[in-house]
């Protein structure tokens, strides 16, 4: 009985850790610099999504211009039909537009993202 109860407690404690360990979108800062537009900066990032990963609905405080380096996925912009993406394709998302992305391929989806955003604002914010 003690062994069974111990196992149940240990499994219950592990569940939140499993939820926290789920893969998410990864943005790696490559470069950040001021732009010629007042109160704006350009942020260049490598973006990676492992197979099956969903970025989560979010917005940016400025425009996103991205190029898919490898892999394939789906871009979901509110009010627009889903868009399939693959290596060699690019897309632009206007400031404040709620969107999401999902890796639908068997390998890591890698992109270069260029964001022209308001200085001092977070690069991305979860959408409601």
mmCIF file of C-alpha atoms in Angstrom:
data_model
loop_
_atom_site.group_PDB
_atom_site.id
_atom_site.type_symbol
_atom_site.label_atom_id
_atom_site.label_comp_id
_atom_site.label_asym_id
_atom_site.label_seq_id
_atom_site.Cartn_x
_atom_site.Cartn_y
_atom_site.Cartn_z
ATOM 1 C CA UNK A 1 0.000 0.000 0.000
ATOM 2 C CA UNK A 2 2.762 2.424 0.950
ATOM 3 C CA UNK A 3 4.600 1.723 -2.304
ATOM 4 C CA UNK A 4 1.464 2.279 -4.414
ATOM 5 C CA UNK A 5 0.616 5.527 -2.592
ATOM 6 C CA UNK A 6 4.218 6.697 -2.975
ATOM 7 C CA UNK A 7 4.013 6.035 -6.735
ATOM 8 C CA UNK A 8 0.753 7.984 -7.069
ATOM 9 C CA UNK A 9 2.187 10.952 -5.169
ATOM 10 C CA UNK A 10 5.401 10.928 -7.216
ATOM 11 C CA UNK A 11 3.439 10.800 -10.498
ATOM 12 C CA UNK A 12 1.196 13.658 -9.332
ATOM 13 C CA UNK A 13 4.231 15.772 -8.519
ATOM 14 C CA UNK A 14 5.807 15.036 -11.907
ATOM 15 C CA UNK A 15 2.790 16.154 -13.966
ATOM 16 C CA UNK A 16 3.402 19.909 -13.547
ATOM 17 C CA UNK A 17 7.051 19.384 -14.509
ATOM 18 C CA UNK A 18 6.013 17.577 -17.678
ATOM 19 C CA UNK A 19 3.663 20.451 -18.580
ATOM 20 C CA UNK A 20 6.439 22.983 -17.993
ATOM 21 C CA UNK A 21 8.885 21.022 -20.131
ATOM 22 C CA UNK A 22 6.726 21.142 -23.263
ATOM 23 C CA UNK A 23 8.594 22.582 -26.250
ATOM 24 C CA UNK A 24 7.779 26.116 -27.346
ATOM 25 C CA UNK A 25 8.854 28.569 -29.990
ATOM 26 C CA UNK A 26 12.488 29.612 -29.628
ATOM 27 C CA UNK A 27 13.666 33.100 -30.653
ATOM 28 C CA UNK A 28 17.427 33.681 -30.629
ATOM 29 C CA UNK A 29 18.465 37.333 -30.891
ATOM 30 C CA UNK A 30 20.929 37.871 -33.745
ATOM 31 C CA UNK A 31 21.012 41.679 -33.915
ATOM 32 C CA UNK A 32 19.172 44.740 -32.618
ATOM 33 C CA UNK A 33 19.595 48.326 -33.880
ATOM 34 C CA UNK A 34 17.846 51.684 -34.095
ATOM 35 C CA UNK A 35 15.960 52.483 -37.284
ATOM 36 C CA UNK A 36 15.353 55.767 -39.092
ATOM 37 C CA UNK A 37 11.782 55.713 -37.734
ATOM 38 C CA UNK A 38 11.464 57.504 -34.370
ATOM 39 C CA UNK A 39 10.912 55.230 -31.372
ATOM 40 C CA UNK A 40 11.408 52.065 -33.469
ATOM 41 C CA UNK A 41 14.125 49.440 -33.530
ATOM 42 C CA UNK A 42 14.884 46.523 -35.829
ATOM 43 C CA UNK A 43 15.310 43.120 -34.208
ATOM 44 C CA UNK A 44 16.702 40.205 -36.206
ATOM 45 C CA UNK A 45 16.153 36.760 -34.688
ATOM 46 C CA UNK A 46 16.546 33.103 -35.542
ATOM 47 C CA UNK A 47 13.228 31.399 -34.871
ATOM 48 C CA UNK A 48 12.885 27.656 -34.311
ATOM 49 C CA UNK A 49 9.901 25.376 -33.802
ATOM 50 C CA UNK A 50 10.370 21.668 -33.170
ATOM 51 C CA UNK A 51 7.996 19.207 -34.910
ATOM 52 C CA UNK A 52 4.409 19.651 -33.755
ATOM 53 C CA UNK A 53 5.156 22.831 -31.792
ATOM 54 C CA UNK A 54 2.593 25.623 -31.878
ATOM 55 C CA UNK A 55 3.921 29.134 -31.212
ATOM 56 C CA UNK A 56 0.739 30.248 -29.451
ATOM 57 C CA UNK A 57 -1.510 33.140 -30.474
ATOM 58 C CA UNK A 58 0.421 36.381 -30.062
ATOM 59 C CA UNK A 59 1.087 39.860 -31.416
ATOM 60 C CA UNK A 60 4.125 42.070 -32.005
ATOM 61 C CA UNK A 61 4.394 45.830 -31.344
ATOM 62 C CA UNK A 62 5.472 46.332 -34.945
ATOM 63 C CA UNK A 63 5.749 44.535 -38.272
ATOM 64 C CA UNK A 64 7.192 41.037 -38.609
ATOM 65 C CA UNK A 65 8.998 40.089 -41.823
ATOM 66 C CA UNK A 66 10.092 36.439 -41.860
ATOM 67 C CA UNK A 67 11.804 34.010 -44.223
ATOM 68 C CA UNK A 68 11.560 30.223 -43.828
ATOM 69 C CA UNK A 69 15.037 28.678 -43.955
ATOM 70 C CA UNK A 70 13.995 25.055 -43.527
ATOM 71 C CA UNK A 71 11.031 22.920 -42.618
ATOM 72 C CA UNK A 72 7.351 23.451 -43.170
ATOM 73 C CA UNK A 73 4.453 24.778 -41.214
ATOM 74 C CA UNK A 74 1.223 26.660 -41.122
ATOM 75 C CA UNK A 75 0.696 30.381 -40.496
ATOM 76 C CA UNK A 76 -2.609 31.322 -38.881
ATOM 77 C CA UNK A 77 -3.455 35.041 -39.028
ATOM 78 C CA UNK A 78 -6.798 36.077 -37.537
ATOM 79 C CA UNK A 79 -9.331 36.849 -40.276
ATOM 80 C CA UNK A 80 -7.327 35.065 -42.990
ATOM 81 C CA UNK A 81 -7.322 31.474 -44.262
ATOM 82 C CA UNK A 82 -4.477 29.263 -42.937
ATOM 83 C CA UNK A 83 -1.335 29.552 -45.043
ATOM 84 C CA UNK A 84 1.032 26.643 -45.684
ATOM 85 C CA UNK A 85 4.707 27.588 -45.502
ATOM 86 C CA UNK A 86 7.880 25.825 -46.620
ATOM 87 C CA UNK A 87 11.571 26.588 -46.996
ATOM 88 C CA UNK A 88 12.216 29.487 -49.372
ATOM 89 C CA UNK A 89 8.960 31.322 -48.630
ATOM 90 C CA UNK A 90 8.475 34.595 -46.776
ATOM 91 C CA UNK A 91 5.628 36.425 -45.089
ATOM 92 C CA UNK A 92 4.808 39.795 -43.526
ATOM 93 C CA UNK A 93 2.535 40.287 -40.516
ATOM 94 C CA UNK A 94 1.378 43.850 -39.761
ATOM 95 C CA UNK A 95 1.838 45.324 -36.283
ATOM 96 C CA UNK A 96 -0.698 44.187 -33.699
ATOM 97 C CA UNK A 97 -2.218 41.450 -35.898
ATOM 98 C CA UNK A 98 -3.011 38.316 -33.852
ATOM 99 C CA UNK A 99 -1.355 35.257 -35.339
ATOM 100 C CA UNK A 100 -0.001 31.787 -34.618
ATOM 101 C CA UNK A 101 2.324 29.329 -36.309
ATOM 102 C CA UNK A 102 2.638 25.557 -36.186
ATOM 103 C CA UNK A 103 5.382 23.237 -37.364
ATOM 104 C CA UNK A 104 3.558 20.608 -39.435
ATOM 105 C CA UNK A 105 6.674 18.894 -40.766
ATOM 106 C CA UNK A 106 8.874 16.060 -39.524
ATOM 107 C CA UNK A 107 11.899 18.277 -38.723
ATOM 108 C CA UNK A 108 12.667 21.568 -37.015
ATOM 109 C CA UNK A 109 11.200 24.599 -38.754
ATOM 110 C CA UNK A 110 13.788 27.410 -38.873
ATOM 111 C CA UNK A 111 13.107 31.005 -39.864
ATOM 112 C CA UNK A 112 14.828 34.368 -39.860
ATOM 113 C CA UNK A 113 12.485 36.940 -38.364
ATOM 114 C CA UNK A 114 12.967 40.686 -38.730
ATOM 115 C CA UNK A 115 10.803 42.782 -36.434
ATOM 116 C CA UNK A 116 10.499 46.573 -36.721
ATOM 117 C CA UNK A 117 9.006 47.308 -33.330
ATOM 118 C CA UNK A 118 8.396 50.010 -30.744
ATOM 119 C CA UNK A 119 11.407 50.519 -28.494
ATOM 120 C CA UNK A 120 10.958 49.325 -24.942
ATOM 121 C CA UNK A 121 8.072 46.988 -25.757
ATOM 122 C CA UNK A 122 8.279 43.190 -25.466
ATOM 123 C CA UNK A 123 9.012 41.556 -28.818
ATOM 124 C CA UNK A 124 5.898 39.385 -28.546
ATOM 125 C CA UNK A 125 2.853 39.385 -26.278
ATOM 126 C CA UNK A 126 0.305 36.577 -25.835
ATOM 127 C CA UNK A 127 -3.056 37.317 -27.466
ATOM 128 C CA UNK A 128 -6.281 37.237 -25.492
#
